[in-house]
mmCIF file with all atom_site columns, C-alpha atoms and ligand atoms in Angstrom:
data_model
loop_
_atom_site.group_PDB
_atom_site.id
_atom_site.type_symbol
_atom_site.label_atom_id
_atom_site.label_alt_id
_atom_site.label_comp_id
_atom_site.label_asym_id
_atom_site.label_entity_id
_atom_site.label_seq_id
_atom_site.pdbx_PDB_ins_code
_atom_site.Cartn_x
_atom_site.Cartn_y
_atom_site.Cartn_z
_atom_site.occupancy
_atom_site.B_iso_or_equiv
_atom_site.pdbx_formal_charge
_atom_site.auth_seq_id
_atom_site.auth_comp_id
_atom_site.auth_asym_id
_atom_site.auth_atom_id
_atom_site.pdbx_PDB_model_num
ATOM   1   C  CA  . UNK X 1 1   ? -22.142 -24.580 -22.270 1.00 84.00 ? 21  UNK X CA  1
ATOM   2   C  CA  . UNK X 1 2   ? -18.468 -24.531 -21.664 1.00 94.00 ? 22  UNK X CA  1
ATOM   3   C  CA  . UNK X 1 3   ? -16.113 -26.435 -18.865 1.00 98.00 ? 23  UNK X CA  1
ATOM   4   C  CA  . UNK X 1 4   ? -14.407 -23.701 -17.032 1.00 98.00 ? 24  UNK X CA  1
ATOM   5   C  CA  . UNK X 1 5   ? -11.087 -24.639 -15.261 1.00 98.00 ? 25  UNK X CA  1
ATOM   6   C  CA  . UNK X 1 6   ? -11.360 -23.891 -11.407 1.00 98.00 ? 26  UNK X CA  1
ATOM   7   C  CA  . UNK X 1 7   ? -8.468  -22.003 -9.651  1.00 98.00 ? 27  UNK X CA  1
ATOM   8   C  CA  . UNK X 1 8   ? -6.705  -23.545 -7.388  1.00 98.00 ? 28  UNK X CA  1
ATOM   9   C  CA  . UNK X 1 9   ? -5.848  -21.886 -4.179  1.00 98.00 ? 29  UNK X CA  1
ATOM   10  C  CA  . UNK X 1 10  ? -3.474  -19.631 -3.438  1.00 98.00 ? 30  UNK X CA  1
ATOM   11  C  CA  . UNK X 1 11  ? -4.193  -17.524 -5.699  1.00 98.00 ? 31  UNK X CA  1
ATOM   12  C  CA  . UNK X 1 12  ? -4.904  -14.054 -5.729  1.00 98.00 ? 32  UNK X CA  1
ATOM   13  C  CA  . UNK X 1 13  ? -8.731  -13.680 -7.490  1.00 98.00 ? 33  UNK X CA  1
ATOM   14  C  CA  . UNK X 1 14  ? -9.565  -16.248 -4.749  1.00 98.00 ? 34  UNK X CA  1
ATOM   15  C  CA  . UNK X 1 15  ? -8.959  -13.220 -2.175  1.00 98.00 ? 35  UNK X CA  1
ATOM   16  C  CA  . UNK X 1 16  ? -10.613 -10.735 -4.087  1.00 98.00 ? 36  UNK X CA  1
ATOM   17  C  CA  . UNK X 1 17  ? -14.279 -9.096  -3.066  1.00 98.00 ? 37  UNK X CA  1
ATOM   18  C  CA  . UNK X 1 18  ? -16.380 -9.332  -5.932  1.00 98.00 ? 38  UNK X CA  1
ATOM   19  C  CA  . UNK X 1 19  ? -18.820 -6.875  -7.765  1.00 98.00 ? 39  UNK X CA  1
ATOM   20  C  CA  . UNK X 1 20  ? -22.546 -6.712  -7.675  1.00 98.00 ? 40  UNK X CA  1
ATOM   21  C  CA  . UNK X 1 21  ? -23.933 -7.816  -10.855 1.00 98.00 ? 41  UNK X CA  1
ATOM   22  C  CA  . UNK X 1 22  ? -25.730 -4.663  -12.577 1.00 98.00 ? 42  UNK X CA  1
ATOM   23  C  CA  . UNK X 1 23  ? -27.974 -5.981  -15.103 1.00 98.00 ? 43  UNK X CA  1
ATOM   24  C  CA  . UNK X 1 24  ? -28.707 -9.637  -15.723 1.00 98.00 ? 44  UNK X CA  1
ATOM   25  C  CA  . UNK X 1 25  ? -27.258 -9.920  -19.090 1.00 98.00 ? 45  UNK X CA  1
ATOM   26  C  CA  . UNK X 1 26  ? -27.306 -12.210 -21.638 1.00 98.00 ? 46  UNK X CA  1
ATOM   27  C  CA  . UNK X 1 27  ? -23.812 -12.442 -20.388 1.00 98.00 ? 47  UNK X CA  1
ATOM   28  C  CA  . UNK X 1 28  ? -24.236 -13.073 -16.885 1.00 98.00 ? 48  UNK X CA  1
ATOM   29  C  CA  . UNK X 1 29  ? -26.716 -16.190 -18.187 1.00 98.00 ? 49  UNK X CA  1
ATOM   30  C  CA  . UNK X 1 30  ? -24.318 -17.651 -20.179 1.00 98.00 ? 50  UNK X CA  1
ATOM   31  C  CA  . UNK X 1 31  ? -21.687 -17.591 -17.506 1.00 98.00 ? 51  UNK X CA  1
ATOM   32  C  CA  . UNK X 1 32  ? -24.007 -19.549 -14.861 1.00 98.00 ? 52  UNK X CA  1
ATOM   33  C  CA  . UNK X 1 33  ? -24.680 -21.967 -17.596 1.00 98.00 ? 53  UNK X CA  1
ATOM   34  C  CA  . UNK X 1 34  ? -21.064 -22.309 -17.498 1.00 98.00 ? 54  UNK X CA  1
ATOM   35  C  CA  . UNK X 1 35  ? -20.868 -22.236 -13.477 1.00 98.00 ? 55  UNK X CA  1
ATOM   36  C  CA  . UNK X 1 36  ? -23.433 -25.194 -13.821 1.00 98.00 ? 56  UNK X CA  1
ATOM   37  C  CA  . UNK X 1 37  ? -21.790 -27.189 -16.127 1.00 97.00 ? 57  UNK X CA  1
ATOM   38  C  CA  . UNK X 1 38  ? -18.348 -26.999 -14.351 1.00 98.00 ? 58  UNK X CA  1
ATOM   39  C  CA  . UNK X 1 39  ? -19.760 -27.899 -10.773 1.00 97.00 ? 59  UNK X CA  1
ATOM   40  C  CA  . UNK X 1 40  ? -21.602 -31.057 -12.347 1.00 96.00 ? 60  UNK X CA  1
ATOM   41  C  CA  . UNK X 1 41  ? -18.410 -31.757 -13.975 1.00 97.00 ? 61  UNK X CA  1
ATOM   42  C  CA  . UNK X 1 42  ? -16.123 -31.219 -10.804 1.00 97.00 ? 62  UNK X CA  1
ATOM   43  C  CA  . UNK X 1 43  ? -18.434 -32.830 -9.159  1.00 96.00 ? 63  UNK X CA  1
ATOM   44  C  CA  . UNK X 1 44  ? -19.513 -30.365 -6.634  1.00 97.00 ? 64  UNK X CA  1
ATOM   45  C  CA  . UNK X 1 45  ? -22.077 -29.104 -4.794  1.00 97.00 ? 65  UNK X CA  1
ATOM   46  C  CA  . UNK X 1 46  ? -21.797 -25.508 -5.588  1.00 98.00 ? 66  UNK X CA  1
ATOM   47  C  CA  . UNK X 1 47  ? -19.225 -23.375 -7.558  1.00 98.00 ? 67  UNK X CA  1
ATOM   48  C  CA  . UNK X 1 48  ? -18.499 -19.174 -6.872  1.00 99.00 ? 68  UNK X CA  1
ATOM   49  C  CA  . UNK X 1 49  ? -17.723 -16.995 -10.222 1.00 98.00 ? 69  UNK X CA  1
ATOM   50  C  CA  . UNK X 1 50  ? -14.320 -15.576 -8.523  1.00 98.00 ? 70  UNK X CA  1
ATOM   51  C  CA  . UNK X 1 51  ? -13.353 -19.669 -8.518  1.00 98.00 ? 71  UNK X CA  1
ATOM   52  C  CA  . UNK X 1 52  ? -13.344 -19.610 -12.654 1.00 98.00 ? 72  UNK X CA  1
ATOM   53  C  CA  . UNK X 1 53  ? -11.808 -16.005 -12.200 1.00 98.00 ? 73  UNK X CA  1
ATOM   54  C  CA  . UNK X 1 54  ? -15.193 -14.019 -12.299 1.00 98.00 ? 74  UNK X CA  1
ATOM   55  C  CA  . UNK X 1 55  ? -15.158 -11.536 -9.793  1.00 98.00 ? 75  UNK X CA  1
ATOM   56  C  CA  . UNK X 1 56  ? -18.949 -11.258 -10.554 1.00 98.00 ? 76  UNK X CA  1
ATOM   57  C  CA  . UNK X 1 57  ? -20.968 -11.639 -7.491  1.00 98.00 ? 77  UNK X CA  1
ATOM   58  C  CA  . UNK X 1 58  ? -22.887 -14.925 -8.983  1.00 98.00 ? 78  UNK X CA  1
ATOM   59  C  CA  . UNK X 1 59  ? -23.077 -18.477 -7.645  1.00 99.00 ? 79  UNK X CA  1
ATOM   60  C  CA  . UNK X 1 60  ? -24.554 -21.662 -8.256  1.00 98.00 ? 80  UNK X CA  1
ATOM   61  C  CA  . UNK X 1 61  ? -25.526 -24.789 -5.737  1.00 98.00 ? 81  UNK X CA  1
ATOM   62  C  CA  . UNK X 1 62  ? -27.007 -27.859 -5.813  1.00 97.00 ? 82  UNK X CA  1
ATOM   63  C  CA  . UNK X 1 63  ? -26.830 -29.552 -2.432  1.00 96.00 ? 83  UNK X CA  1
ATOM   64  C  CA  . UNK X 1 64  ? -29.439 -32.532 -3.306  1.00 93.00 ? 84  UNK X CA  1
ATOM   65  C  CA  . UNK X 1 65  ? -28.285 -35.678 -1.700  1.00 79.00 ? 85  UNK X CA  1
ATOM   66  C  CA  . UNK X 1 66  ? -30.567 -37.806 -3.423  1.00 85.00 ? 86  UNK X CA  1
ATOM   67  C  CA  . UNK X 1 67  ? -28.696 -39.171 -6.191  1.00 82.00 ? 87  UNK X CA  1
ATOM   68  C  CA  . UNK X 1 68  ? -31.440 -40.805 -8.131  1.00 89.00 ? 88  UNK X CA  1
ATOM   69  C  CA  . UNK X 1 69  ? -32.942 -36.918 -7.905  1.00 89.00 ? 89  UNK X CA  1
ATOM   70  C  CA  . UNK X 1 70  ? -33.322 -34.707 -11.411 1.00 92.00 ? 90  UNK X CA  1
ATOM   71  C  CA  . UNK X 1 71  ? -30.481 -32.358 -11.222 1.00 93.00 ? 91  UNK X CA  1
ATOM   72  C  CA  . UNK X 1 72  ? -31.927 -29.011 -10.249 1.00 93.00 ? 92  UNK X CA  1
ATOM   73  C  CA  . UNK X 1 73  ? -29.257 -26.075 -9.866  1.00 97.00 ? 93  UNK X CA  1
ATOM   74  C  CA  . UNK X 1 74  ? -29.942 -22.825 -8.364  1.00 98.00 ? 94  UNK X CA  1
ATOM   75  C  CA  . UNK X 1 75  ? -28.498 -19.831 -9.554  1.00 98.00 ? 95  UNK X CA  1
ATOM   76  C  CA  . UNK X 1 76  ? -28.004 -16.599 -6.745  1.00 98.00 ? 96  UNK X CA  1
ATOM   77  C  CA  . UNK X 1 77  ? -27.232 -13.327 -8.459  1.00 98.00 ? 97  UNK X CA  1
ATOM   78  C  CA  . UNK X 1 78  ? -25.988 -10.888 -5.865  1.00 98.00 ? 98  UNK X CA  1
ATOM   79  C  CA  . UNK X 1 79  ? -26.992 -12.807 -2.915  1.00 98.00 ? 99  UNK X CA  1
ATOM   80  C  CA  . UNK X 1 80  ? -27.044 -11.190 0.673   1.00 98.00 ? 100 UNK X CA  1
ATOM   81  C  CA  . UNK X 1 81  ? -27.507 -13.114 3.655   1.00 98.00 ? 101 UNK X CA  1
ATOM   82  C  CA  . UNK X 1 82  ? -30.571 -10.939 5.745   1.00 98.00 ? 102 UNK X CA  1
ATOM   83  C  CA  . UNK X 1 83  ? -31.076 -13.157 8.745   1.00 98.00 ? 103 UNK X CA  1
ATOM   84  C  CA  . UNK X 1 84  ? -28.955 -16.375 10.166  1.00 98.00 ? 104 UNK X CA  1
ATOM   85  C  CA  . UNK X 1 85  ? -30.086 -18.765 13.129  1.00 98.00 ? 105 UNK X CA  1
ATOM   86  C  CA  . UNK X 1 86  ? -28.254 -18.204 16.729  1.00 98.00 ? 106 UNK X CA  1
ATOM   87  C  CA  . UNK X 1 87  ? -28.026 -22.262 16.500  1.00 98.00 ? 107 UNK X CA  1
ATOM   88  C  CA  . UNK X 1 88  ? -25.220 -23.561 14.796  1.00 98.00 ? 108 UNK X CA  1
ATOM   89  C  CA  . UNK X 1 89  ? -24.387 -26.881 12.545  1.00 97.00 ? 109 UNK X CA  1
ATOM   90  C  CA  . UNK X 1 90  ? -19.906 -28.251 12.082  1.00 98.00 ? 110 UNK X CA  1
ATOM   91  C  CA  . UNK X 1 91  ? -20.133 -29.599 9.107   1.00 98.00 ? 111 UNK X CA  1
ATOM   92  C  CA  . UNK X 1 92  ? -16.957 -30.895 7.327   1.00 98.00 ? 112 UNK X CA  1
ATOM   93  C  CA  . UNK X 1 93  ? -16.197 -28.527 4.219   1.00 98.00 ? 113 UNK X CA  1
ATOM   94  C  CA  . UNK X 1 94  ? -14.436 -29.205 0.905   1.00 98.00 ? 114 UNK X CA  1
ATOM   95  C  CA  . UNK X 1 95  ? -13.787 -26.691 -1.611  1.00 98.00 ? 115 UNK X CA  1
ATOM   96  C  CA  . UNK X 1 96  ? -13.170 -27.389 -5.761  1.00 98.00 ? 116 UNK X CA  1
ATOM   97  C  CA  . UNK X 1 97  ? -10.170 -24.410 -5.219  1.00 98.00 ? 117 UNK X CA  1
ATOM   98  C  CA  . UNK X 1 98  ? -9.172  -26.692 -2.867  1.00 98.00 ? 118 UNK X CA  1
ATOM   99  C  CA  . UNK X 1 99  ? -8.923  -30.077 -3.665  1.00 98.00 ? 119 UNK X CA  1
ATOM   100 C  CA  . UNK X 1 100 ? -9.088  -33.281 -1.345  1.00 98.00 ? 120 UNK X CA  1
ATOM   101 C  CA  . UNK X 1 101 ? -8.646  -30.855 1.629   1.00 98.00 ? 121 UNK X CA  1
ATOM   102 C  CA  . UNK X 1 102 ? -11.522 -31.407 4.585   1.00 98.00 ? 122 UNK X CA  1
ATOM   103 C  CA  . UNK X 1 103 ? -11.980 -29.704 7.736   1.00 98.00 ? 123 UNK X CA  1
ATOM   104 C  CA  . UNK X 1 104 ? -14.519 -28.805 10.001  1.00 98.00 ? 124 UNK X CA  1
ATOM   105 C  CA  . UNK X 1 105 ? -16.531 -25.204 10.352  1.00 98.00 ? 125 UNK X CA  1
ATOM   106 C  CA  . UNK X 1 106 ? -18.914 -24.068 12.093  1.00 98.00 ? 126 UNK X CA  1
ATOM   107 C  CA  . UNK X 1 107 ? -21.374 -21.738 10.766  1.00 98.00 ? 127 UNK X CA  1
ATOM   108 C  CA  . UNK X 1 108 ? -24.857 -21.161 11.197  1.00 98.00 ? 128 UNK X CA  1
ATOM   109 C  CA  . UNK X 1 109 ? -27.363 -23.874 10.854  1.00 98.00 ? 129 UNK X CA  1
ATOM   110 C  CA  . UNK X 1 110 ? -30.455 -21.525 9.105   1.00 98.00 ? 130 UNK X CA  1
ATOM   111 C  CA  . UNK X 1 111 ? -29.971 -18.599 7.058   1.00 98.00 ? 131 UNK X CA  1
ATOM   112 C  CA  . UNK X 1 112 ? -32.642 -16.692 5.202   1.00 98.00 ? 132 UNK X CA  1
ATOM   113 C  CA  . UNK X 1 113 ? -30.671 -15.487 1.998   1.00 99.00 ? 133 UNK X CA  1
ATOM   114 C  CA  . UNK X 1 114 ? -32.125 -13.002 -0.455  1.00 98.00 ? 134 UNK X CA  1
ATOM   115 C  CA  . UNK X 1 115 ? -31.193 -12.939 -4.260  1.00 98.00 ? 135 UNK X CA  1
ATOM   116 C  CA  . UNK X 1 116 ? -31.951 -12.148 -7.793  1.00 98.00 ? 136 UNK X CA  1
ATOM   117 C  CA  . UNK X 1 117 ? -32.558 -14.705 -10.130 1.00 98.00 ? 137 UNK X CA  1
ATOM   118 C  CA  . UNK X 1 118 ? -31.700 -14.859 -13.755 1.00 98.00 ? 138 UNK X CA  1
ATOM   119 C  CA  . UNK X 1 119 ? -35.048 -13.056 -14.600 1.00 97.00 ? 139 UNK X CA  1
ATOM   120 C  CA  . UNK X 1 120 ? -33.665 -10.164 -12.393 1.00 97.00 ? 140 UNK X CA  1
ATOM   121 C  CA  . UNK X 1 121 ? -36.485 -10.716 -10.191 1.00 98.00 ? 141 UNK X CA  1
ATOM   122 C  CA  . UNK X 1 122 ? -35.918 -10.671 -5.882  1.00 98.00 ? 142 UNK X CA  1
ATOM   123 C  CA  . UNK X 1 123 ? -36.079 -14.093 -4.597  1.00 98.00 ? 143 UNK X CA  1
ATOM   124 C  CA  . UNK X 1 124 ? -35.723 -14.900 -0.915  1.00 98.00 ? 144 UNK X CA  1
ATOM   125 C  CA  . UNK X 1 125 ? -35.525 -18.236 0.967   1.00 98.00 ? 145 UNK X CA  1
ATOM   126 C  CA  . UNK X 1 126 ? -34.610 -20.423 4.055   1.00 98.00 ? 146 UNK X CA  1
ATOM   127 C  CA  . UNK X 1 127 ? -32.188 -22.655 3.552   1.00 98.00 ? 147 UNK X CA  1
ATOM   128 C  CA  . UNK X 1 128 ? -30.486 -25.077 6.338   1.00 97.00 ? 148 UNK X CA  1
ATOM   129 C  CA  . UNK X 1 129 ? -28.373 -27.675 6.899   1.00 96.00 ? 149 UNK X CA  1
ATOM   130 C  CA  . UNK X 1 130 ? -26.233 -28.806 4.197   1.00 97.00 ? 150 UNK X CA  1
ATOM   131 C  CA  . UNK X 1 131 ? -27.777 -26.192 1.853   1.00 98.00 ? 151 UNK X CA  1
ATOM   132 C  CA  . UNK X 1 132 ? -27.265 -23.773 5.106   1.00 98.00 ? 152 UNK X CA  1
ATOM   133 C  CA  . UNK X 1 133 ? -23.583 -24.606 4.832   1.00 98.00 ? 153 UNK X CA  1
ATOM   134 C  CA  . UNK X 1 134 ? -23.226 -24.655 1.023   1.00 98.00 ? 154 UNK X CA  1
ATOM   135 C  CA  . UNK X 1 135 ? -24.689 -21.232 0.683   1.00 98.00 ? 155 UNK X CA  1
ATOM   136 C  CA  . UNK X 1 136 ? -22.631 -19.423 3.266   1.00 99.00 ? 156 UNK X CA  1
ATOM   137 C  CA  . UNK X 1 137 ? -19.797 -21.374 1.975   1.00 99.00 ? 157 UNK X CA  1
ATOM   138 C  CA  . UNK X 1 138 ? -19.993 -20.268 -1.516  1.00 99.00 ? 158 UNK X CA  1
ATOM   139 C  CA  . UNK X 1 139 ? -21.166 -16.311 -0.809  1.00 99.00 ? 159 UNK X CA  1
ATOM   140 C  CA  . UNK X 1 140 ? -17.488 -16.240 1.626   1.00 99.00 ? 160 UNK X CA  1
ATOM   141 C  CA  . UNK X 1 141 ? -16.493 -16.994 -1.684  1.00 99.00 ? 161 UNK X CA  1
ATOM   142 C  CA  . UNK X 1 142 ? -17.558 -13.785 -3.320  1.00 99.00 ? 162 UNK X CA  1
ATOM   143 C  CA  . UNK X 1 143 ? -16.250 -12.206 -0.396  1.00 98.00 ? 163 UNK X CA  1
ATOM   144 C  CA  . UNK X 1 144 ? -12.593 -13.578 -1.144  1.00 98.00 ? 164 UNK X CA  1
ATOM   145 C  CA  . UNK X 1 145 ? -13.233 -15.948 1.778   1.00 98.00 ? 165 UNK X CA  1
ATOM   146 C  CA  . UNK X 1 146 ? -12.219 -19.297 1.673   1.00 98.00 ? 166 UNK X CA  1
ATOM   147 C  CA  . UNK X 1 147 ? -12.783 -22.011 4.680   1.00 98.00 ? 167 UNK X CA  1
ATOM   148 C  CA  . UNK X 1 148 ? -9.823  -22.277 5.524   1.00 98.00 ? 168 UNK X CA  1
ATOM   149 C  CA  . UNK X 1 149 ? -9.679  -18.979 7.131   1.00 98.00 ? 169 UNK X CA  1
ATOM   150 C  CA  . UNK X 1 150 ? -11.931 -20.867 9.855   1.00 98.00 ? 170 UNK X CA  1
ATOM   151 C  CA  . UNK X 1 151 ? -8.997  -22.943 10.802  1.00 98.00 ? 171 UNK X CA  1
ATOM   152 C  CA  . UNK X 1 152 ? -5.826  -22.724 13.142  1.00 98.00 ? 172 UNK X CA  1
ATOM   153 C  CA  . UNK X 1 153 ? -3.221  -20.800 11.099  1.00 98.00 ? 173 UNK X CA  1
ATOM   154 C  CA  . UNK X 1 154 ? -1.029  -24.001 11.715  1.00 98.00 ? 174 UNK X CA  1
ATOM   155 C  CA  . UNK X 1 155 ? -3.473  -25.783 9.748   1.00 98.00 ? 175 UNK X CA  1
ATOM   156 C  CA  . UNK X 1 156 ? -4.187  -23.449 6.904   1.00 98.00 ? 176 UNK X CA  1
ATOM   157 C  CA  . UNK X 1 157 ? -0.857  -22.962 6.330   1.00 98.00 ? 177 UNK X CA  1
ATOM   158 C  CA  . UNK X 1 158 ? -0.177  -26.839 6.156   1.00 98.00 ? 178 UNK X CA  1
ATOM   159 C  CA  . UNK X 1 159 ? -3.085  -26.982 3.497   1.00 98.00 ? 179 UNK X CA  1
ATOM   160 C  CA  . UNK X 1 160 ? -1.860  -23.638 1.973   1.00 98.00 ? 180 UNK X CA  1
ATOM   161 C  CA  . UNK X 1 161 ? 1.603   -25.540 1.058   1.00 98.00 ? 181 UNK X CA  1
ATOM   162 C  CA  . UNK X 1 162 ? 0.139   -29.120 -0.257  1.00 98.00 ? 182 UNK X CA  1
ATOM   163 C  CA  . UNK X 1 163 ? -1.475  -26.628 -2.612  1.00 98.00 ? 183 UNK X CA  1
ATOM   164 C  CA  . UNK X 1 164 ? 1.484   -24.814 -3.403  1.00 98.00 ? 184 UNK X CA  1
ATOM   165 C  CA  . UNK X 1 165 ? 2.917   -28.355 -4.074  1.00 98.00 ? 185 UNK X CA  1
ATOM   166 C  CA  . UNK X 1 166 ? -0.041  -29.467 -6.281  1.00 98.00 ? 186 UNK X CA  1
ATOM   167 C  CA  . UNK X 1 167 ? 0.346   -26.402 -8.276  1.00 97.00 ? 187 UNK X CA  1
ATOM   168 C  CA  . UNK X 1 168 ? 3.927   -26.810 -9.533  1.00 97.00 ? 188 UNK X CA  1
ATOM   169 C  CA  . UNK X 1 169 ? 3.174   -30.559 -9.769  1.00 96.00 ? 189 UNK X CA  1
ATOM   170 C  CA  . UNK X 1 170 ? 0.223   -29.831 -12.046 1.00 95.00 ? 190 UNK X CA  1
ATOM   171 C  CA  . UNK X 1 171 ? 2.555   -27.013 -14.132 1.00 95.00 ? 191 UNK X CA  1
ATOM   172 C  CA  . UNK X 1 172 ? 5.136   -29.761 -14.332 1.00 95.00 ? 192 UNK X CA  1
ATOM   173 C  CA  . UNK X 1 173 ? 2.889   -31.997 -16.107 1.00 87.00 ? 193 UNK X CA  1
HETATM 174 O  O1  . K1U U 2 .   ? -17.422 -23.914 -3.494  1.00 64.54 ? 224 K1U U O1  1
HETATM 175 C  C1  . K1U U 2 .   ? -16.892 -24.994 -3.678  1.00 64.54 ? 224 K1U U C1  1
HETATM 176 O  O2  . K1U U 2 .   ? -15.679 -25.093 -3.669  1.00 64.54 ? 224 K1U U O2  1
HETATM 177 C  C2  . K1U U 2 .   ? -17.742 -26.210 -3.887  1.00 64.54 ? 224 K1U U C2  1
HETATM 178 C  C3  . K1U U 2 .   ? -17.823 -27.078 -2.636  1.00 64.54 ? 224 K1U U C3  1
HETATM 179 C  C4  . K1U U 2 .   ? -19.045 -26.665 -1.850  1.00 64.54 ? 224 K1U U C4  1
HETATM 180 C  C5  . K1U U 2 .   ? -19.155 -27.142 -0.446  1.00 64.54 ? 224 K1U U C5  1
HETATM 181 C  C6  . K1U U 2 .   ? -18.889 -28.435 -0.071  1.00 64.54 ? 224 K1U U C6  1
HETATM 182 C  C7  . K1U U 2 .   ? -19.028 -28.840 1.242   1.00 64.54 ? 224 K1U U C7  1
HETATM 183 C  C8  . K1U U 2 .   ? -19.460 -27.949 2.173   1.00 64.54 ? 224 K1U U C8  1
HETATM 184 C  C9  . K1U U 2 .   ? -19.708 -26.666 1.806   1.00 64.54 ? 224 K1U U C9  1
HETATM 185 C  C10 . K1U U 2 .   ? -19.574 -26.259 0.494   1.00 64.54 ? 224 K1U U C10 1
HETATM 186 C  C11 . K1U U 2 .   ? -17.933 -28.527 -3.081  1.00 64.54 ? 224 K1U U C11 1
HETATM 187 O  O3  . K1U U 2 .   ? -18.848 -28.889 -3.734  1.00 64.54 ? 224 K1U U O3  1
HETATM 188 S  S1  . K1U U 2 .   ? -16.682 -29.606 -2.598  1.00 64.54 ? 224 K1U U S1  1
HETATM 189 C  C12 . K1U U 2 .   ? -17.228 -31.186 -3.253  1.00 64.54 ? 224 K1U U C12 1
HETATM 190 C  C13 . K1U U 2 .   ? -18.326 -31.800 -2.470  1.00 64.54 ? 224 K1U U C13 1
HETATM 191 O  O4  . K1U U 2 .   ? -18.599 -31.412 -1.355  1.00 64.54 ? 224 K1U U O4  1
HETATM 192 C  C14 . K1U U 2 .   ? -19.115 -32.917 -3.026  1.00 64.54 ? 224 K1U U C14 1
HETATM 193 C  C15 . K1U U 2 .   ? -18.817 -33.457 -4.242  1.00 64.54 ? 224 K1U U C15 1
HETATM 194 C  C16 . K1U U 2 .   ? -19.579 -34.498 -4.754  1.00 64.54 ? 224 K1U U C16 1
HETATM 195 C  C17 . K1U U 2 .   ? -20.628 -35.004 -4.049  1.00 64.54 ? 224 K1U U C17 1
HETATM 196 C  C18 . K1U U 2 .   ? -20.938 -34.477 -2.820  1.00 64.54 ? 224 K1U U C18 1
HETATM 197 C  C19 . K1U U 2 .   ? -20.179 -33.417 -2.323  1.00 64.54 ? 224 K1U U C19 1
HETATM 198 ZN ZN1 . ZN  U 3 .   ? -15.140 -23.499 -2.151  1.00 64.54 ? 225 ZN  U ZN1 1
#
């Protein structure tokens, strides 16, 4: 397994749509091994391909709050979103392209999200709550959607230029 550096917003693969994966490859394995690695690492609680600069349409989550839990990361291979709950859940988002940047959205609180896993076989689930949030939050991501979109542009473009200052500070050395 190998770190993967995480872009950091703006930048222009974050705004990309990604493709559909076409055949779970010994490839496409090797970069969710990756994927799982790097969010561990971050740490995070899930991790998009176009955020290591794979515009593959591949994700990985682990939303587990229990620390003391076995790690047990879930891999979504071209996930689609088939039914969300009228009821929603604000939950206060952070991003790994976006780092130590909060702010609340509002999305909805159930989704049903079908998937293929990295057998190639359809899987379909409910998730809510946080993994609700995470799920939504990271498939935006393969649709070149980040949260901050949510917010006031005032706001976004305040976080938009801390980033821009990170950036040059982190090319600076
Ligand atoms: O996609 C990403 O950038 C990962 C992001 C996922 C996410 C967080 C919060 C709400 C929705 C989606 C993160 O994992 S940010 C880091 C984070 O939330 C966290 C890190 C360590 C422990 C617990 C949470
Ligand atoms: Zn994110």
């Amino acid at each position: 397994m190998t770190l993967r550096p995480i872009l950091i917003h703006p930048d222009p693969r974050l705004k990309k749509v990604a493709d559909p994966v076409a055949e779970v490859s010994k490839e496409i394995r090797k970069q969710a091994d990756d994927m799982i690695e790097t969010m561990y690492d971050a740490p995070g609680i899930g991790l998009a391909a176009p955020q290591i600069g794979i515009l593959n349409r591949l994700l990985v989550m682990d939303a587990q709050r229990d620390p003391e839990a076995k790690p047990n990361p879930m891999v979504l291979i071209n996930p689609e979103v088939i039914w969300e709950s009228d009821e929603k859940n604000v939950y206060e988002e952070g991003c790994l392209s976006i780092p130590d940047q909060f702010a609340e959205v509002e999305r909805p609180k159930m989704v049903r999200v079908r998937w293929l896993d990295l057998d190639g076989k359809a899987v379909e689930e409910e998730f809510d709550n946080l993994w609700a949030t995470c799920v939504q939050h990271e498939i935006d991501h393969l649709n070149g959607t980040l949260f901050i979109d949510y917010l006031k542009p005032l706001k976004r473009q305040m976080i938009t230029r801390k980033m821009q200052k990170l950036k040059r500070e982190l090319a600076r050395g």
